[in-house]
Amino acid sequence: MAFKTDAAKIKRWREERHWSQEHLAELAGLGIRTIQRIENGEPASRETLTALAAAFNVDAMALCIDPEVEAAEIADRRSTEAAAALRLSFFIHLVGYVMGMIVFAAISIGSGYFIMKWPALWWTVGLAGHAVPVVLISIVARFQADRRAA
């Protein structure tokens, strides 16, 4: 059975100790190619992890990625990407709104009175309706970040 190793942690620990891949392979009794594969994110067997853990003088599970932590990181990344996409759509809407208001103003100036007031009003309502979820999601994200930090 292969375990999902924390390649970044293994590489970081090796570099913090100023060990080369060859030196770590020698300490763990593994081949250098095995160390290279593990540091590139490929799965490792239980025996390989045990040998690496002995070399680092830690428990073998310290070299594995916790599935719950990984799932939480993926969920955070997805929600951050979704919030960024929502903000981008709002700013695109805002640019279209500004351009539309300029056109509406030009039409109204040409006619002598503000003939485009109703379309401008309803477009403003639509823009405000788009702004509400953007603001709410930003507030919720800050609240969740503060809770995690505490």
Short mmCIF file of C-alpha atoms in Angstrom, two decimals:
data_model
loop_
_atom_site.label_atom_id
_atom_site.label_comp_id
_atom_site.label_asym_id
_atom_site.label_seq_id
_atom_site.Cartn_x
_atom_site.Cartn_y
_atom_site.Cartn_z
CA MET A 1 0.00 0.00 0.00
CA ALA A 2 1.36 3.42 -0.96
CA PHE A 3 1.12 6.41 1.35
CA LYS A 4 0.85 9.98 0.17
CA THR A 5 4.10 11.47 1.35
CA ASP A 6 4.66 15.11 2.19
CA ALA A 7 7.38 15.69 -0.40
CA ALA A 8 7.87 19.35 0.52
CA LYS A 9 8.40 18.46 4.18
CA ILE A 10 10.93 15.72 3.37
CA LYS A 11 12.88 18.01 1.07
CA ARG A 12 12.72 20.89 3.59
CA TRP A 13 13.93 18.70 6.44
CA ARG A 14 16.75 17.35 4.28
CA GLU A 15 17.84 20.84 3.28
CA GLU A 16 17.57 22.17 6.87
CA ARG A 17 20.04 19.48 7.90
CA HIS A 18 22.27 20.37 4.93
CA TRP A 19 22.06 16.79 3.66
CA SER A 20 22.39 15.88 0.01
CA GLN A 21 19.98 13.38 -1.52
CA GLU A 22 22.88 10.92 -1.61
CA HIS A 23 23.51 11.36 2.12
CA LEU A 24 19.82 10.87 2.99
CA ALA A 25 19.66 7.79 0.76
CA GLU A 26 22.70 6.36 2.54
CA LEU A 27 21.28 7.10 6.02
CA ALA A 28 17.92 5.55 5.15
CA GLY A 29 19.39 2.61 3.26
CA LEU A 30 17.51 3.56 0.10
CA GLY A 31 18.51 4.30 -3.45
CA ILE A 32 19.08 7.90 -4.52
CA ARG A 33 16.47 7.47 -7.26
CA THR A 34 13.91 6.57 -4.58
CA ILE A 35 14.68 9.81 -2.71
CA GLN A 36 14.35 11.78 -5.96
CA ARG A 37 10.98 10.19 -6.75
CA ILE A 38 9.66 10.87 -3.25
CA GLU A 39 10.79 14.51 -3.37
CA ASN A 40 9.01 14.83 -6.72
CA GLY A 41 5.74 13.81 -5.07
CA GLU A 42 5.48 10.17 -6.07
CA PRO A 43 4.00 7.77 -3.51
CA ALA A 44 6.24 5.74 -1.21
CA SER A 45 5.81 2.33 0.35
CA ARG A 46 5.43 1.83 4.06
CA GLU A 47 8.94 0.37 4.27
CA THR A 48 10.43 3.38 2.49
CA LEU A 49 8.63 5.77 4.82
CA THR A 50 9.81 3.80 7.83
CA ALA A 51 13.41 3.99 6.62
CA LEU A 52 13.15 7.74 5.99
CA ALA A 53 11.53 8.27 9.39
CA ALA A 54 14.41 6.43 11.03
CA ALA A 55 16.89 8.65 9.19
CA PHE A 56 15.08 11.80 10.35
CA ASN A 57 14.44 10.29 13.81
CA VAL A 58 10.66 10.91 13.61
CA ASP A 59 7.48 8.83 13.40
CA ALA A 60 6.68 7.58 9.88
CA MET A 61 3.28 9.30 9.93
CA ALA A 62 5.05 12.66 10.32
CA LEU A 63 6.20 12.21 6.72
CA CYS A 64 2.67 11.69 5.37
CA ILE A 65 0.06 14.22 4.36
CA ASP A 66 -2.99 14.26 6.64
CA PRO A 67 -6.06 13.73 4.39
CA GLU A 68 -8.23 16.01 6.53
CA VAL A 69 -5.72 18.85 6.34
CA GLU A 70 -5.35 18.33 2.60
CA ALA A 71 -9.14 18.35 2.13
CA ALA A 72 -9.42 21.57 4.16
CA GLU A 73 -6.69 23.21 2.07
CA ILE A 74 -8.43 22.19 -1.16
CA ALA A 75 -11.76 23.55 0.11
CA ASP A 76 -10.12 26.83 1.16
CA ARG A 77 -8.41 27.17 -2.21
CA ARG A 78 -11.67 26.51 -4.08
CA SER A 79 -13.62 29.04 -2.01
CA THR A 80 -10.87 31.63 -2.49
CA GLU A 81 -10.95 31.05 -6.26
CA ALA A 82 -14.76 31.31 -6.30
CA ALA A 83 -14.67 34.59 -4.34
CA ALA A 84 -12.04 35.97 -6.72
CA ALA A 85 -14.18 34.99 -9.71
CA LEU A 86 -17.21 36.71 -8.15
CA ARG A 87 -15.21 39.89 -7.52
CA LEU A 88 -13.93 39.82 -11.11
CA SER A 89 -17.46 39.44 -12.48
CA PHE A 90 -18.57 42.38 -10.35
CA PHE A 91 -15.76 44.61 -11.66
CA ILE A 92 -16.59 43.60 -15.23
CA HIS A 93 -20.22 44.52 -14.51
CA LEU A 94 -19.06 47.83 -13.00
CA VAL A 95 -17.02 48.74 -16.09
CA GLY A 96 -20.01 47.92 -18.31
CA TYR A 97 -22.20 50.04 -16.03
CA VAL A 98 -19.87 53.05 -16.27
CA MET A 99 -19.73 52.75 -20.05
CA GLY A 100 -23.53 52.39 -20.21
CA MET A 101 -24.05 55.48 -18.05
CA ILE A 102 -21.77 57.44 -20.37
CA VAL A 103 -23.86 56.34 -23.36
CA PHE A 104 -27.09 57.11 -21.47
CA ALA A 105 -25.77 60.58 -20.61
CA ALA A 106 -24.85 61.21 -24.25
CA ILE A 107 -28.33 60.15 -25.39
CA SER A 108 -29.98 62.34 -22.75
CA ILE A 109 -27.83 65.38 -23.63
CA GLY A 110 -28.83 64.97 -27.26
CA SER A 111 -32.53 64.86 -26.44
CA GLY A 112 -32.51 67.80 -24.04
CA TYR A 113 -33.72 65.94 -20.93
CA PHE A 114 -32.79 62.74 -19.06
CA ILE A 115 -34.71 60.31 -21.23
CA MET A 116 -32.68 57.29 -20.06
CA LYS A 117 -33.50 57.64 -16.36
CA TRP A 118 -35.46 54.37 -16.03
CA PRO A 119 -32.88 52.13 -17.71
CA ALA A 120 -30.17 53.85 -15.64
CA LEU A 121 -32.14 53.33 -12.45
CA TRP A 122 -32.77 49.62 -13.07
CA TRP A 123 -29.19 49.01 -14.14
CA THR A 124 -28.08 50.65 -10.88
CA VAL A 125 -30.38 48.31 -8.96
CA GLY A 126 -28.85 45.35 -10.79
CA LEU A 127 -25.33 46.52 -10.00
CA ALA A 128 -26.24 46.98 -6.33
CA GLY A 129 -27.75 43.48 -6.32
CA HIS A 130 -24.47 42.14 -7.71
CA ALA A 131 -22.47 44.03 -5.07
CA VAL A 132 -24.36 42.52 -2.12
CA PRO A 133 -23.03 38.93 -2.49
CA VAL A 134 -19.52 40.25 -3.16
CA VAL A 135 -19.57 42.19 0.12
CA LEU A 136 -21.19 39.33 2.07
CA ILE A 137 -18.67 36.77 0.83
CA SER A 138 -15.80 39.12 1.72
CA ILE A 139 -17.18 39.58 5.25
CA VAL A 140 -17.67 35.82 5.73
CA ALA A 141 -14.16 35.07 4.43
CA ARG A 142 -12.62 37.56 6.88
CA PHE A 143 -14.65 36.11 9.74
CA GLN A 144 -13.55 32.56 8.89
CA ALA A 145 -9.91 33.64 8.58
CA ASP A 146 -10.10 35.35 11.99
CA ARG A 147 -11.63 32.21 13.56
CA ARG A 148 -8.88 30.03 12.10
CA ALA A 149 -6.20 32.40 13.35
CA ALA A 150 -7.61 32.46 16.87
#
